[in-house]
Amino acid sequence: MSKSTNITWHDTTISKADRNAQNGHGSCTLWFTGLSGSGKSTIANAVSNELFRQGINEYVLDGDNIRHGLNKDLGFSDHDRTENIRRIGEVAKLFVDSGKIVTTAFISPFRSDREQVRDIFTEGEFIEVFVSCPIEECEKRDPKQLYAKARRGEIKDFTGIDSPYEAPEKPEITIHSNEVTVGEAVEQVLNYLREKNII
Ligand code: ADP
């Protein structure tokens, strides 16, 4: 709930539409969601690299970086995870307003949290990208050795082990990262952006 009163939204003199026209492309959030180790960071960064190479304004919002700064006061309780995602959604929205294609790579395990973020965006600007991968495969990859720690009881409330992951019901894009290469995943995302005339 808002604690501020007498606050109004100021429209800036240069609009998102002006920025998009100057850039020659639209802006949106590509919201990657999936288990730890499913490939969100890898694919989100690869998408951003390709967009950058094509001269498109992009930015990556990555989980750990945000937790170092903006959200360093938050932990991994349900309440803190919800607040983490809410703030990231608001930041992503500002980047979209600035004309960027933002990729975000957060587990964002709760459906209602993701839906709350979707609701603050204009229709079509929030693109949910579900990185689907069996937990056994994620655990085998274990790039940050987090599953190993969770199994040893050194991390609690770990998504997929002792905290739930709620898969999206109608994601705009589903990537089966155990079946496609990173390059193919990038192409899948770029094809979607082309189809929607965002790029
Ligand atoms: P997350 O951000 O979802 O926690 P990461 O991107 O950090 O996941 O780690 C995924 C790991 O899986 C990386 O080590 C990556 O190299 C590996 N990997 C293997 N195949 C794929 C694929 N097809 N897509 C994405 N990552 C893959």
Coordinates of C-alpha atoms and ligand atoms in Angstrom, one line a residue:
M1 CA 0.0 0.0 0.0
S2 CA 1.3 3.5 -0.8
K3 CA 2.5 5.5 2.1
S4 CA 2.7 8.7 0.1
T5 CA -0.2 11.1 -0.5
N6 CA -0.5 14.2 -2.7
I7 CA 1.9 12.6 -5.3
T8 CA 1.0 13.0 -8.9
W9 CA 2.6 11.3 -12.0
H10 CA 4.4 13.9 -14.2
D11 CA 4.4 13.1 -17.9
T12 CA 7.8 14.0 -19.2
T13 CA 8.0 16.3 -22.3
I14 CA 9.6 13.6 -24.3
S15 CA 7.4 10.5 -24.4
K16 CA 8.2 6.8 -24.8
A17 CA 6.7 7.0 -28.3
D18 CA 9.1 9.8 -29.2
R19 CA 12.0 7.7 -28.0
N20 CA 10.8 4.6 -29.8
A21 CA 10.5 6.7 -33.0
Q22 CA 14.0 8.0 -32.7
N23 CA 15.4 4.6 -31.9
G24 CA 13.6 2.9 -34.7
H25 CA 12.3 0.1 -32.5
G26 CA 9.9 -0.5 -29.7
S27 CA 10.6 -1.1 -26.0
C28 CA 9.5 -3.9 -23.8
T29 CA 10.5 -6.2 -20.9
L30 CA 11.5 -9.7 -21.6
W31 CA 10.8 -11.3 -18.2
F32 CA 12.7 -14.6 -18.0
T33 CA 11.4 -16.9 -15.3
G34 CA 12.5 -20.4 -14.4
L35 CA 14.3 -22.6 -11.9
S36 CA 17.9 -21.7 -10.8
G37 CA 20.2 -23.1 -13.4
S38 CA 17.5 -23.3 -16.1
G39 CA 19.4 -20.8 -18.2
K40 CA 17.7 -17.5 -17.6
S41 CA 20.9 -15.4 -17.2
T42 CA 22.7 -17.2 -20.0
I43 CA 19.9 -16.7 -22.5
A44 CA 18.9 -13.2 -21.3
N45 CA 22.5 -12.1 -21.7
A46 CA 22.8 -13.8 -25.1
V47 CA 19.6 -12.0 -26.3
S48 CA 20.9 -8.7 -25.1
N49 CA 24.2 -9.3 -26.8
E50 CA 22.5 -10.0 -30.1
L51 CA 20.2 -6.9 -29.7
F52 CA 23.3 -4.7 -28.9
R53 CA 25.1 -6.1 -32.0
Q54 CA 22.1 -5.0 -34.1
G55 CA 22.2 -1.5 -32.7
I56 CA 19.2 -1.9 -30.5
N57 CA 18.9 -0.2 -27.1
E58 CA 18.9 -2.9 -24.5
Y59 CA 19.7 -3.5 -20.8
V60 CA 20.0 -6.6 -18.6
L61 CA 18.6 -6.6 -15.1
D62 CA 20.2 -9.5 -13.3
G63 CA 19.2 -11.0 -10.0
D64 CA 22.4 -11.0 -8.1
N65 CA 23.4 -7.4 -9.2
I66 CA 20.1 -6.0 -8.0
R67 CA 20.4 -7.8 -4.6
H68 CA 23.9 -6.2 -4.2
G69 CA 22.3 -2.7 -4.3
L70 CA 18.7 -1.7 -4.6
N71 CA 17.4 -4.8 -2.9
K72 CA 20.2 -5.6 -0.5
D73 CA 17.7 -5.2 2.4
L74 CA 15.7 -8.1 1.2
G75 CA 16.1 -11.9 1.9
F76 CA 14.3 -14.9 0.6
S77 CA 11.2 -15.1 2.7
D78 CA 7.9 -15.1 0.7
H79 CA 7.4 -11.5 1.7
D80 CA 10.9 -10.4 0.6
R81 CA 10.7 -12.3 -2.6
T82 CA 7.5 -10.6 -3.5
E83 CA 8.9 -7.2 -2.7
N84 CA 12.1 -8.0 -4.7
I85 CA 10.0 -8.7 -7.8
R86 CA 7.8 -5.7 -7.3
R87 CA 10.8 -3.3 -7.2
I88 CA 12.4 -5.0 -10.2
G89 CA 9.2 -4.7 -12.1
E90 CA 9.1 -0.9 -11.4
V91 CA 12.7 -0.5 -12.4
A92 CA 12.1 -2.5 -15.6
K93 CA 9.1 -0.2 -16.4
L94 CA 11.3 2.9 -16.1
F95 CA 13.8 1.3 -18.5
V96 CA 10.9 0.5 -20.9
D97 CA 9.8 4.1 -20.7
S98 CA 13.3 5.2 -21.5
G99 CA 13.0 3.2 -24.8
K100 CA 15.0 0.1 -24.0
I101 CA 14.4 -3.6 -24.5
V102 CA 15.0 -4.9 -21.0
T103 CA 15.8 -8.5 -20.2
T104 CA 15.3 -9.6 -16.6
A105 CA 16.6 -12.8 -15.2
F106 CA 15.0 -13.6 -11.9
I107 CA 13.6 -16.9 -10.7
S108 CA 10.4 -15.1 -9.8
P109 CA 8.8 -18.3 -8.6
F110 CA 5.3 -17.0 -7.7
R111 CA 2.7 -16.6 -10.4
S112 CA 0.9 -13.8 -8.5
D113 CA 4.1 -11.7 -8.3
R114 CA 4.7 -12.0 -12.0
E115 CA 1.1 -11.1 -12.7
Q116 CA 1.4 -8.1 -10.5
V117 CA 4.4 -6.9 -12.6
R118 CA 2.5 -7.6 -15.8
D119 CA -0.3 -5.4 -14.6
I120 CA 1.9 -2.3 -14.3
F121 CA 2.8 -2.5 -18.0
T122 CA 0.9 -1.5 -21.1
E123 CA -0.5 -4.4 -23.0
G124 CA 2.1 -6.1 -25.0
E125 CA 5.1 -4.6 -23.2
F126 CA 5.5 -7.4 -20.7
I127 CA 6.7 -10.5 -22.4
E128 CA 7.0 -13.5 -20.1
V129 CA 9.7 -16.0 -21.2
F130 CA 9.5 -19.3 -19.4
V131 CA 12.8 -21.1 -19.4
S132 CA 11.6 -24.6 -18.8
C133 CA 14.1 -27.3 -17.8
P134 CA 13.6 -30.4 -15.6
I135 CA 14.9 -29.9 -12.1
E136 CA 17.1 -32.9 -12.4
E137 CA 18.9 -31.2 -15.3
C138 CA 19.2 -27.9 -13.4
E139 CA 20.6 -29.7 -10.5
K140 CA 23.1 -31.5 -12.8
R141 CA 24.3 -28.2 -14.2
D142 CA 24.3 -26.5 -10.8
P143 CA 26.4 -23.6 -12.2
K144 CA 26.6 -21.8 -8.8
Q145 CA 26.7 -25.0 -6.7
L146 CA 23.5 -23.8 -5.1
Y147 CA 21.6 -27.1 -5.3
A148 CA 24.5 -28.9 -3.7
K149 CA 24.3 -26.3 -0.8
A150 CA 20.5 -26.6 -0.6
R151 CA 20.7 -30.4 -0.4
R152 CA 23.2 -30.1 2.4
G153 CA 20.8 -27.9 4.2
E154 CA 23.1 -24.8 3.9
I155 CA 20.4 -22.8 2.1
K156 CA 16.8 -22.9 3.1
D157 CA 13.7 -21.9 1.1
F158 CA 15.5 -22.9 -2.1
T159 CA 13.2 -22.9 -5.1
G160 CA 12.5 -26.4 -6.3
I161 CA 13.8 -28.0 -3.2
D162 CA 12.0 -26.6 -0.2
S163 CA 10.2 -23.6 -1.8
P164 CA 7.8 -23.9 -4.7
Y165 CA 8.2 -22.8 -8.3
E166 CA 4.9 -21.9 -10.0
A167 CA 5.3 -22.3 -13.7
P168 CA 3.6 -19.7 -15.9
E169 CA 0.2 -20.8 -17.4
K170 CA 0.3 -18.6 -20.5
P171 CA 3.8 -17.4 -21.1
E172 CA 4.4 -15.5 -24.4
I173 CA 7.5 -17.6 -25.0
T174 CA 8.5 -21.0 -23.7
I175 CA 12.1 -22.1 -24.1
H176 CA 13.0 -25.8 -23.4
S177 CA 16.6 -25.2 -22.5
N178 CA 17.3 -28.9 -22.3
E179 CA 16.3 -29.3 -25.9
V180 CA 17.6 -26.2 -27.7
T181 CA 21.0 -24.5 -27.9
V182 CA 21.5 -21.0 -26.5
G183 CA 21.7 -19.7 -30.1
E184 CA 18.4 -21.4 -30.9
A185 CA 16.8 -19.9 -27.8
V186 CA 18.0 -16.4 -28.8
E187 CA 16.5 -16.9 -32.3
Q188 CA 13.2 -17.9 -30.8
V189 CA 13.1 -14.7 -28.7
L190 CA 14.2 -12.5 -31.6
N191 CA 11.6 -14.1 -33.9
Y192 CA 8.9 -13.2 -31.4
L193 CA 10.1 -9.6 -31.2
R194 CA 10.0 -9.4 -35.0
E195 CA 6.6 -10.9 -35.2
K196 CA 5.3 -8.3 -32.8
N197 CA 7.1 -5.5 -34.8
I198 CA 9.1 -4.5 -31.7
I199 CA 12.3 -4.8 -33.7
Ligands
ADP1 P1 19.8 -19.2 -14.2 O1 20.1 -17.8 -14.5 O2 18.5 -19.7 -14.7 O3 20.1 -19.6 -12.8 P2 22.3 -19.7 -15.6 O4 22.1 -19.1 -16.9 O5 23.1 -19.0 -14.5 O6 20.8 -20.1 -15.0 O7 22.9 -21.2 -15.7 C1 22.5 -22.1 -16.7 C2 23.7 -23.1 -17.0 O8 23.2 -24.0 -17.9 C3 24.9 -22.4 -17.6 O9 26.0 -22.9 -17.0 C4 24.7 -22.7 -19.0 O10 26.0 -22.7 -19.7 C5 24.1 -24.1 -19.0 N1 23.3 -24.4 -20.2 C6 23.5 -25.6 -20.9 N2 22.6 -25.6 -21.9 C7 21.9 -24.5 -21.9 C8 20.9 -23.9 -22.7 N3 20.4 -24.6 -23.8 N4 20.4 -22.7 -22.4 C9 20.8 -22.1 -21.3 N5 21.8 -22.5 -20.5 C10 22.4 -23.7 -20.8

